[in-house]
Coordinates of C-alpha atoms and ligand atoms in Angstrom, one line a residue:
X1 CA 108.2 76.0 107.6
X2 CA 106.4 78.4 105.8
X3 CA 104.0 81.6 106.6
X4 CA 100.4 82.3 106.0
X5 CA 99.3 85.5 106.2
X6 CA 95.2 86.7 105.9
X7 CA 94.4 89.9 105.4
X8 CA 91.1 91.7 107.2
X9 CA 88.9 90.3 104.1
X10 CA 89.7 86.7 104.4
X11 CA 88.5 87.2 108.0
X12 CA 85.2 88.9 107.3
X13 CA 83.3 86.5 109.4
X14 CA 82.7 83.3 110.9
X15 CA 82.0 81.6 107.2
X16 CA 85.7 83.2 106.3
X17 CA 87.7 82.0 109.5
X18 CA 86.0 78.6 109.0
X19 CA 87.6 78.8 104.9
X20 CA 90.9 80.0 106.7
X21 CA 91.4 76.5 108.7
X22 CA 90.3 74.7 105.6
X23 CA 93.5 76.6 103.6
X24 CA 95.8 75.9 106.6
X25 CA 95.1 71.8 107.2
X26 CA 96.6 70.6 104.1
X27 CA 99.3 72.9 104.8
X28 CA 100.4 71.5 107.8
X29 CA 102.8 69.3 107.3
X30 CA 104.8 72.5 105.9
X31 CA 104.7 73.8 109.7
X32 CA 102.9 76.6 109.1
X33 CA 103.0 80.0 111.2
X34 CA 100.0 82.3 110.5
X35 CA 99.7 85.7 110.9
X36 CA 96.5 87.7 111.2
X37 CA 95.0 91.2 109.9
X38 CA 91.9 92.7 112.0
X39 CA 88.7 91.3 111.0
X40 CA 87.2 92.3 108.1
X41 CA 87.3 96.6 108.4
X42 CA 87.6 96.7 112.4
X43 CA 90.7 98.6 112.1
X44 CA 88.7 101.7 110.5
X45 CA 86.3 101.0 112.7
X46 CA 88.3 101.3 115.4
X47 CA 89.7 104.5 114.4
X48 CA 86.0 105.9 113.8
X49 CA 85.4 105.2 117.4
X50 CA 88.0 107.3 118.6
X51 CA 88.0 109.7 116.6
X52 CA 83.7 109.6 118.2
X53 CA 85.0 109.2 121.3
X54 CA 87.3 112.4 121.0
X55 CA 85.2 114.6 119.1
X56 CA 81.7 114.0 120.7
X57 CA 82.5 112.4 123.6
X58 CA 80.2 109.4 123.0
X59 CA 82.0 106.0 123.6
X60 CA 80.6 103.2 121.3
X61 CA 82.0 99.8 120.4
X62 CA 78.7 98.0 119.6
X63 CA 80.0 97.5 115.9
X64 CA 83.1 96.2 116.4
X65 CA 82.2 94.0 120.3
X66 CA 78.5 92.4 117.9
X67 CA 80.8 91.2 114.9
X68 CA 83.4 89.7 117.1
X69 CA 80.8 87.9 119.5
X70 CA 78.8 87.2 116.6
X71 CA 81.7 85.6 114.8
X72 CA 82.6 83.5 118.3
X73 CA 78.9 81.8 118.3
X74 CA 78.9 81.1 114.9
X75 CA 81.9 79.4 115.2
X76 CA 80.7 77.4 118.7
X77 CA 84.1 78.7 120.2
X78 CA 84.6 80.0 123.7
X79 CA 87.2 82.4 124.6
X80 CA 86.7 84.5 127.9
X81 CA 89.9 86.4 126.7
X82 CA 87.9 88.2 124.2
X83 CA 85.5 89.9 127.1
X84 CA 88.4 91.2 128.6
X85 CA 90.1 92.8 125.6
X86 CA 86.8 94.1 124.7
X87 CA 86.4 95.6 127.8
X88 CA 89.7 97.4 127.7
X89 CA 89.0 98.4 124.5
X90 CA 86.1 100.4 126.1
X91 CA 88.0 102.2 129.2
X92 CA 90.5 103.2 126.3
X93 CA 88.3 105.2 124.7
X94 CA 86.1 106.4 127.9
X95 CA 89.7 107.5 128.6
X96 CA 90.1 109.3 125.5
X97 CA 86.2 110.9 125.3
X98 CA 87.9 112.5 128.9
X99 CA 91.8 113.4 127.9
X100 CA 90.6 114.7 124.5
X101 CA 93.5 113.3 123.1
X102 CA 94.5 110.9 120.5
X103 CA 98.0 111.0 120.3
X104 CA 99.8 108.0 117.9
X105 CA 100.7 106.7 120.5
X106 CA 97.1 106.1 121.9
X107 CA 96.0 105.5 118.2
X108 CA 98.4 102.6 118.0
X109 CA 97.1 100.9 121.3
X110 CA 93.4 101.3 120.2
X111 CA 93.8 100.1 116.6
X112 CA 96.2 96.9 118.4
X113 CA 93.0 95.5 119.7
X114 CA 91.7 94.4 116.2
X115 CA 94.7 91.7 115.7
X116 CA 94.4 90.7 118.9
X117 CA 90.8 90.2 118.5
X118 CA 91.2 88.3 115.5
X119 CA 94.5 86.3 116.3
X120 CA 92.2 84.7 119.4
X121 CA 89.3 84.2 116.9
X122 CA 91.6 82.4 114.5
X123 CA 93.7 80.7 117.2
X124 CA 90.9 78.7 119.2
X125 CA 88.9 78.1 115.7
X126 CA 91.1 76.2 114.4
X127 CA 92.4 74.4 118.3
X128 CA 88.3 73.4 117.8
X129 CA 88.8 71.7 114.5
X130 CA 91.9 69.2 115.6
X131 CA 94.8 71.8 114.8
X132 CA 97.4 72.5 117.2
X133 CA 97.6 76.3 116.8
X134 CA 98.8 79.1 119.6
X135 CA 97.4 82.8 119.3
X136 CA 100.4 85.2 120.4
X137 CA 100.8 88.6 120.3
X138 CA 103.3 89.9 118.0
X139 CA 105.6 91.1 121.0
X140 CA 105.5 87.3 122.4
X141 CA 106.6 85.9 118.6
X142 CA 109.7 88.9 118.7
X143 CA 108.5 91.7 117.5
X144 CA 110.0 95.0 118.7
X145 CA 110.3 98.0 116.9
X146 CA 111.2 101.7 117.1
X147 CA 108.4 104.3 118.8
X148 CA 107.9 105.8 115.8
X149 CA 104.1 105.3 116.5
X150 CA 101.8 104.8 113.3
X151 CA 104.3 104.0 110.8
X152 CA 107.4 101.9 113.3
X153 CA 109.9 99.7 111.7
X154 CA 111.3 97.0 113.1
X155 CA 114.7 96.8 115.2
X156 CA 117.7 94.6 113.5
X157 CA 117.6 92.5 116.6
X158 CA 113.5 91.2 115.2
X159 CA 116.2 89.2 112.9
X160 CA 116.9 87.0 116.0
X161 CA 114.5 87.2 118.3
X162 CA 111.2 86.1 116.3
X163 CA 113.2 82.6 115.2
X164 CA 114.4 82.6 119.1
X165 CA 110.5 82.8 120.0
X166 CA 108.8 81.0 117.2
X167 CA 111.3 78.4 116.6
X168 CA 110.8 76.2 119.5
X169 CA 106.8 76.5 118.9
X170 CA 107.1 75.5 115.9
X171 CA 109.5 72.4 116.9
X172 CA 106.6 71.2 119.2
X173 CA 104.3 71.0 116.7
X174 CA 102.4 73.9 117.3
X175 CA 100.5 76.3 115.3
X176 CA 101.6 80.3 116.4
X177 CA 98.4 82.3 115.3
X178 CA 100.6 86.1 115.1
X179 CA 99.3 89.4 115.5
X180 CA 100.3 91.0 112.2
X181 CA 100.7 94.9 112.2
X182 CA 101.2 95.2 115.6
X183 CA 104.9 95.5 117.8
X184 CA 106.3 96.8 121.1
X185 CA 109.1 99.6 121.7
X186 CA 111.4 98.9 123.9
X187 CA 110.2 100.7 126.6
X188 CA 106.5 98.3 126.3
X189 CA 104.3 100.7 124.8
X190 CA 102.3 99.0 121.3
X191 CA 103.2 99.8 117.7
X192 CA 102.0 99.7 114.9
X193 CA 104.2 99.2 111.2
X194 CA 101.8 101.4 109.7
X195 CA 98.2 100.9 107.7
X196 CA 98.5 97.3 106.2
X197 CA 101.5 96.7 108.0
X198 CA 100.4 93.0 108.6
X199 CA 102.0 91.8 105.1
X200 CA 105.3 93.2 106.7
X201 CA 104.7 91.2 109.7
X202 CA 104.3 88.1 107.5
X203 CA 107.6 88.7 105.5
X204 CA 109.7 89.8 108.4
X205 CA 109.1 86.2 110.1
X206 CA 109.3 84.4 106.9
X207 CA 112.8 86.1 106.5
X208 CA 113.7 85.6 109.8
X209 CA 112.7 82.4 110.5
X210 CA 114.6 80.9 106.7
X211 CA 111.1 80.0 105.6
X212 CA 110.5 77.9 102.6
X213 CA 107.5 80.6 101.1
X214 CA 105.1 83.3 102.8
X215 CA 101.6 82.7 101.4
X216 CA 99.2 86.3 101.8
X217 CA 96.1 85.7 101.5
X218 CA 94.1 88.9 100.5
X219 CA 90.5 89.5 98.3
X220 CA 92.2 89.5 93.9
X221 CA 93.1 86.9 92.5
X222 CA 96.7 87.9 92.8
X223 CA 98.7 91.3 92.0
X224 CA 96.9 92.9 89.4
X225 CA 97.6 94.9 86.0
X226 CA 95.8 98.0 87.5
X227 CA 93.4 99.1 90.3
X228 CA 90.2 97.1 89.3
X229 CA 88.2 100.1 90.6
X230 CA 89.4 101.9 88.2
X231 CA 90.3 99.2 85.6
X232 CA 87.9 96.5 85.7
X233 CA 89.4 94.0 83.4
X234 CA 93.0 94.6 85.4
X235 CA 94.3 91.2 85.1
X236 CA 96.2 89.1 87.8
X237 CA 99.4 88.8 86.7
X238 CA 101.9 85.0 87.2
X239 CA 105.2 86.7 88.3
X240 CA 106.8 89.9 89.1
X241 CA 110.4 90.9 90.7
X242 CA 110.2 92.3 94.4
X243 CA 110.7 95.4 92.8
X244 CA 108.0 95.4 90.7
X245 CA 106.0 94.6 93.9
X246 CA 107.3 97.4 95.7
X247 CA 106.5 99.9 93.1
X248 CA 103.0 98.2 92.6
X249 CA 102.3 98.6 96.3
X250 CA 103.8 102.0 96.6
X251 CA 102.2 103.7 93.6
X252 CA 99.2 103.2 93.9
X253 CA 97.7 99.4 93.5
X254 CA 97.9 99.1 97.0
X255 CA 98.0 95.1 97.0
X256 CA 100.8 95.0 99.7
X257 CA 102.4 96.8 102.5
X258 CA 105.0 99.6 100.7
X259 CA 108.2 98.1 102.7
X260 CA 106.6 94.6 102.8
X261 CA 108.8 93.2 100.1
X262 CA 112.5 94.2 101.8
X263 CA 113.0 91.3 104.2
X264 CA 112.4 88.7 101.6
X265 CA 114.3 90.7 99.4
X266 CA 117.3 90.0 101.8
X267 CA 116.7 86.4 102.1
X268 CA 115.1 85.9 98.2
X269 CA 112.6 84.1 99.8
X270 CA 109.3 83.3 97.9
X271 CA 106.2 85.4 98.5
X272 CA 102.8 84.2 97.1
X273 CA 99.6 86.7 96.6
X274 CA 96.3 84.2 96.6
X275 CA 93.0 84.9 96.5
X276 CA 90.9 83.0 100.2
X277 CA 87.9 83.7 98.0
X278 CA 89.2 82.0 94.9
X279 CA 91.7 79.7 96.3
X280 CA 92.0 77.4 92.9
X281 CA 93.4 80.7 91.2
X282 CA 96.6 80.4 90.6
X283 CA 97.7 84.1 92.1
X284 CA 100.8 86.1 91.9
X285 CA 104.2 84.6 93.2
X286 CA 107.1 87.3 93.7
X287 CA 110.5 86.4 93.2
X288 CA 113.7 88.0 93.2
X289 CA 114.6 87.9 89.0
X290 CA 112.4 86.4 86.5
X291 CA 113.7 84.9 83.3
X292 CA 112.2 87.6 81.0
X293 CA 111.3 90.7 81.3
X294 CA 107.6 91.9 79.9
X295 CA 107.7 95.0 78.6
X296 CA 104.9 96.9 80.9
X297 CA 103.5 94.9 84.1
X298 CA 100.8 97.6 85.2
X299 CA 99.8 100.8 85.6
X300 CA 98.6 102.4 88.9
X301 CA 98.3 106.0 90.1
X302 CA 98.7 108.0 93.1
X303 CA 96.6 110.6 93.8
X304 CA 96.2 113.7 95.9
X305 CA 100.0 115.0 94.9
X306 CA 101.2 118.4 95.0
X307 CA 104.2 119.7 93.0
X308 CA 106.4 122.0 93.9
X309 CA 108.4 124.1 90.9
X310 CA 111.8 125.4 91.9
X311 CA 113.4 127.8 89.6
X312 CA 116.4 129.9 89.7
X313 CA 119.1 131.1 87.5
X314 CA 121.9 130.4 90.9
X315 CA 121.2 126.7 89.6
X316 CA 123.7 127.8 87.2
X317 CA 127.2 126.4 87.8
X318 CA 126.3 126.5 91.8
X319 CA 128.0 124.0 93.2
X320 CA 125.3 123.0 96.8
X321 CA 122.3 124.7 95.4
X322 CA 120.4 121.0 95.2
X323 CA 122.1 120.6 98.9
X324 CA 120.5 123.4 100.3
X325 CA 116.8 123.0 99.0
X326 CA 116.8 119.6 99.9
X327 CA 117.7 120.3 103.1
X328 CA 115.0 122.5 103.2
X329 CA 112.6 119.9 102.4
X330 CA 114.6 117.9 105.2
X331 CA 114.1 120.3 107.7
X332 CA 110.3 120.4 107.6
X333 CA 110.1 116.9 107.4
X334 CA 109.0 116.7 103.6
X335 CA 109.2 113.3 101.7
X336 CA 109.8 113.7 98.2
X337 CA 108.6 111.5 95.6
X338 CA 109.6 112.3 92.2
X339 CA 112.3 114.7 91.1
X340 CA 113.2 116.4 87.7
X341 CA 115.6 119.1 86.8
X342 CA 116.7 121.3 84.3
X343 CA 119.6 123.7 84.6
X344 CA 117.7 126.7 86.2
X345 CA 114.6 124.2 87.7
X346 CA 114.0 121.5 89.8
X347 CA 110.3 120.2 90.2
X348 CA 109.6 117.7 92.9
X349 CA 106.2 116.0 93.9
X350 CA 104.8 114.9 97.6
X351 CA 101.4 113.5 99.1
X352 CA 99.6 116.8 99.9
X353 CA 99.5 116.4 103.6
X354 CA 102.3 118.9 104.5
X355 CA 101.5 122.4 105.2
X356 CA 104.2 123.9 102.9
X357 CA 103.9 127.9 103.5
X358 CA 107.1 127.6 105.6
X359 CA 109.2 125.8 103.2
X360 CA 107.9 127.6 100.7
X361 CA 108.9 131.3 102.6
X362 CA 112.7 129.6 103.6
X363 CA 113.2 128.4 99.6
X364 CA 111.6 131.8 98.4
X365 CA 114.8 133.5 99.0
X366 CA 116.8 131.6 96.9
X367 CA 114.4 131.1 94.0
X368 CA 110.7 131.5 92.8
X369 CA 108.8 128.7 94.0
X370 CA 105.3 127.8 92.5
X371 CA 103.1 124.9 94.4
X372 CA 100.8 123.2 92.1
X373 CA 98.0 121.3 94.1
X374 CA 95.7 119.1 92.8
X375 CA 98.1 116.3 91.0
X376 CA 98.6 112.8 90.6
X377 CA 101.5 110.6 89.4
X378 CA 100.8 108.3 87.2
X379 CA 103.3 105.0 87.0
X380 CA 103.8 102.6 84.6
X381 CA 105.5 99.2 85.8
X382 CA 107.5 97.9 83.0
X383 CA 110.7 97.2 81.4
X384 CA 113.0 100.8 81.6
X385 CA 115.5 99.7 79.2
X386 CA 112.3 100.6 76.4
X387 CA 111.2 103.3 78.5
X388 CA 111.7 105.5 75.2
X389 CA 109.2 103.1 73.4
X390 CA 106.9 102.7 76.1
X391 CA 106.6 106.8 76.7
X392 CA 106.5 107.7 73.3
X393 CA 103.4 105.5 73.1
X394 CA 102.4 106.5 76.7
X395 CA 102.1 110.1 75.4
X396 CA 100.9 109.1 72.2
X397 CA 97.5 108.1 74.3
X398 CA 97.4 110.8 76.7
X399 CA 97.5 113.1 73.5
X400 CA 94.9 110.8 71.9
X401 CA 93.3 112.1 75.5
X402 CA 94.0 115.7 74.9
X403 CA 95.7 115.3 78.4
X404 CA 99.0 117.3 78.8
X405 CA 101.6 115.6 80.6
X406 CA 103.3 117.9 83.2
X407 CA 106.6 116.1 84.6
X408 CA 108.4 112.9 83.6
X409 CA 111.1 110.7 85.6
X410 CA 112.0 107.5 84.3
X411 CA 115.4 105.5 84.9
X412 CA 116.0 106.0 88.5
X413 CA 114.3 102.7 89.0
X414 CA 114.5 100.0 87.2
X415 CA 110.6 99.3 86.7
X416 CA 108.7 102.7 87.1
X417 CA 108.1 105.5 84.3
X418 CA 106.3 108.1 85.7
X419 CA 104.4 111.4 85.0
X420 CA 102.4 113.9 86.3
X421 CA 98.6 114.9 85.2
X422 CA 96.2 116.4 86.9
X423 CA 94.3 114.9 89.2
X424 CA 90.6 114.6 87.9
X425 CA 92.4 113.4 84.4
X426 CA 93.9 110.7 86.2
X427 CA 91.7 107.8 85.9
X428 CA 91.0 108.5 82.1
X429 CA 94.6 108.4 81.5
X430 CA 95.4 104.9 83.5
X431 CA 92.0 103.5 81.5
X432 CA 93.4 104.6 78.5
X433 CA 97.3 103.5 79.2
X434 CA 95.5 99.9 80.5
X435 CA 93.4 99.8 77.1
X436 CA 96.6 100.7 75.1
X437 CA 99.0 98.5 76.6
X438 CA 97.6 95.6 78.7
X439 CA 94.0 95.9 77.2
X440 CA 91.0 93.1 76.5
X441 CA 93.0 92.1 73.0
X442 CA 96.1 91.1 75.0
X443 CA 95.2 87.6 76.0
X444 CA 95.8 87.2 79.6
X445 CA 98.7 86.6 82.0
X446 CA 100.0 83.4 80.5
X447 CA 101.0 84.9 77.3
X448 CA 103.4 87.6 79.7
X449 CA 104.8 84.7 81.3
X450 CA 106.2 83.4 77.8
X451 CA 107.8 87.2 77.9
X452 CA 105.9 88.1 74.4
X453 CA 105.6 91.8 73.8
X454 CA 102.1 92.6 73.7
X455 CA 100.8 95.9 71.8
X456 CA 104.6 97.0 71.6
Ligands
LIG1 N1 94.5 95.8 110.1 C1 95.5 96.7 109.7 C2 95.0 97.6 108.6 O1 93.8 97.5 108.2 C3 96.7 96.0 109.2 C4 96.6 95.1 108.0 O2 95.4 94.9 107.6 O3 97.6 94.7 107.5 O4 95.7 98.5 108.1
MG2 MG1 92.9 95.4 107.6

């Protein structure tokens, strides 16, 4: 079997669902299962309304009720279910205009209504064009999680009970149309695996279920060289390792769900980006070791970072000095992203969405500690084994740039240089990184594939 997965784009509307079943016919005789995103934005949209309902106390779904009816007629499909969801969807958030309250908890039960919106859509679409297909919601296919609401990950037991639930569906013939993003706890209440959490949906039941390739259908031609809003001659590239994916995804490009790759990583099993807009493009197929390694992949950034400098002369010869900071960081429930070190410093990076005034007061007795706001990491996927190559000409351009470079780790992984600039310089210097390395006179992703060393 194998899995499809569609992201919110390739679901815009009616036109998009109907493209959708055209993709999944010829696939059939592969057994496909296909997982589903919200349609088109919903899931924002969803998250406006509450956030409406909460702060003004108006309650309004028009937006999000007028594209999913609209999408229903256009596609001449019937489904009373849709009514009723909609109309939950709208005593959820008269509830939370009166509570005042959006807890994760709540936020993951509002937001659930977009797959299962979609995976109905999706589901009785494509029973009206001759396909056999099923909608389920992802706790029906075996998908139980942790309550960790917002950002849940899945339970070992998911390893067994999605094949237990999807397998005999599938041996009947049958389509499942999957909720992706979405779970149960164990005590029934909704999860979600956390924004874009859909691709890890996909993965997990390709994993689980042994299947020959997951397919994700998304908006680019495939994982590009850089963030085309920012670069936009990024080019799609042919191949890249699962860790190369996961670093893509986590610094920054934003293709795929961070933790989307790790159940296929387990299983090596084949995971395909394509483009539902361009589906004759070849796209991006991630694999667990490719022949060659290309010297640089891409370059993304990550913005809105704030660095935190540590320094201290009890570093010296202190053996549980690095224990005890980090533990501090621990306590307050800090993830870190990058760390460097000297002998008397330590500088260490994190998204600036924690309130760090009481880590800052508990560290502040056993060294000076200086918070830089207003950062942003900037990565380069490539080859670390030349990492002394690749940075030397890395710095080379952000000199060229009159850009200083702030703080450097490189090594710890075996695809991601990275470095700290400010945060307004940060699109300059992935521009001029992009031009450098990957730019306009490298010709295109078929020469990487034949592992040549472009500009290098
Ligand atoms: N609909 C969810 C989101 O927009 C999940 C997904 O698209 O994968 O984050
Ligand atoms: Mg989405």
């Amino acid at each position: 079997m194998i899995v499809m997965k569609f992201g919110g784009s390739s679901l815009a509307n009616g036109e998009r669902i109907r493209h959708v079943a055209e993709l999944v016919k010829p696939e059939l005789p592969r057994k496909p299962v296909l997982v589903v995103s919200a349609m088109g934005d919903t899931t924002d949209h969803l998250l406006e309304a509450a956030t409406m309902a909460l702060e003004t106390g108006t309650v309004s779904i028009e937006r999000i009720a007028e594209l999913h009816k609209n999408t229903i007629r256009e596609l001449a499909i019937d489904i009373p279910k849709i009514m009723s969801l909609l109309a939950e969807l709208q005593v959820l958030l008269v509830g939370i205009s009166l509570i005042k309250e959006l807890t994760g908890k709540t936020k993951d039960y509002l937001v659930s209504f977009g797959e299962r919106l979609a995976a109905r859509i999706v589901a009785a679409y494509c029973q009206s064009t001759g396909i056999k297909a099923q909608a389920l919601d992802a706790w029906e296919g075996g998908f139980i999680s942790d309550s960790h609401f917002t950002a849940a990950e899945l339970v070992p037991e998911t390893w067994d009970s999605i094949p237990d639930k999807l397998k005999p569906l599938i041996d009947a013939g049958i389509v499942p149309v999957l909720t992706g993003f979405i779970a149960k706890d164990q005590k029934g209440a909704i999860t979600t695996l956390g924004r874009g959490g859909s691709d890890l949906s996909a993965t997990m039941i390709a994993a689980a279920c042994k299947a020959e390739e997951v397919q994700i259908w998304k908006d680019v031609d495939g994982i590009l060289t850089a963030d085309p809003r920012i670069v936009p001659d990024a080019q799609p590239v042919e191949a890249v390792t699962y860790e190369e994916a996961a670093e893509l995804a986590y610094f920054g490009a934003q293709v795929l769900h961070p933790r989307a790759m790790l159940p296929c990583m387990k299983t090596k099993t084949p995971v395909w980006v394509k483009n539902s807009y361009n589906p004759t493009a070849p796209g991006t197929r991630i694999v667990a070791a490719l022949e060659k390694n290309r010297p640089i992949l891409g370059i993304t950034s990550r913005n809105q970072v704030t660095l935190v400098d540590i320094v201290s002369t009890r570093m010296l010869g202190q053996p549980g000095f690095l224990a005890e900071l980090f533990s501090a960081f621990a306590k307050y429930g800090i993830s870190v992203d990058m760390v460097a070190t000297s002998e008397v410093s330590v500088s260490v990076t994190m998204d600036a969405v924690y309130d760090l005034e009481p880590l800052k007061k508990e560290v502040s007795r056993i060294a000076d500690v200086e918070i830089k706001t207003g950062k942003a990491i900037v990565t380069i996927i490539g080859d670390v084994d030349r990492s002394s190559e690749i940075l030397h000409q890395a710095f080379g351009v952000c000199a060229g740039l009159g850009i200083p470079v702030q703080m450097v780790s490189h090594g710890a992984s075996k695809v991601n240089m990275s470095f700290i600039v400010n945060d307004a310089q940060s699109v300059e210097v992935v521009k001029g990184l992009h031009k450098h390395f990957l730019g306009t006179q490298v010709p295109h992703v078929s020469h990487f594939s034949k592992g040549s060393t472009p500009c290098i």
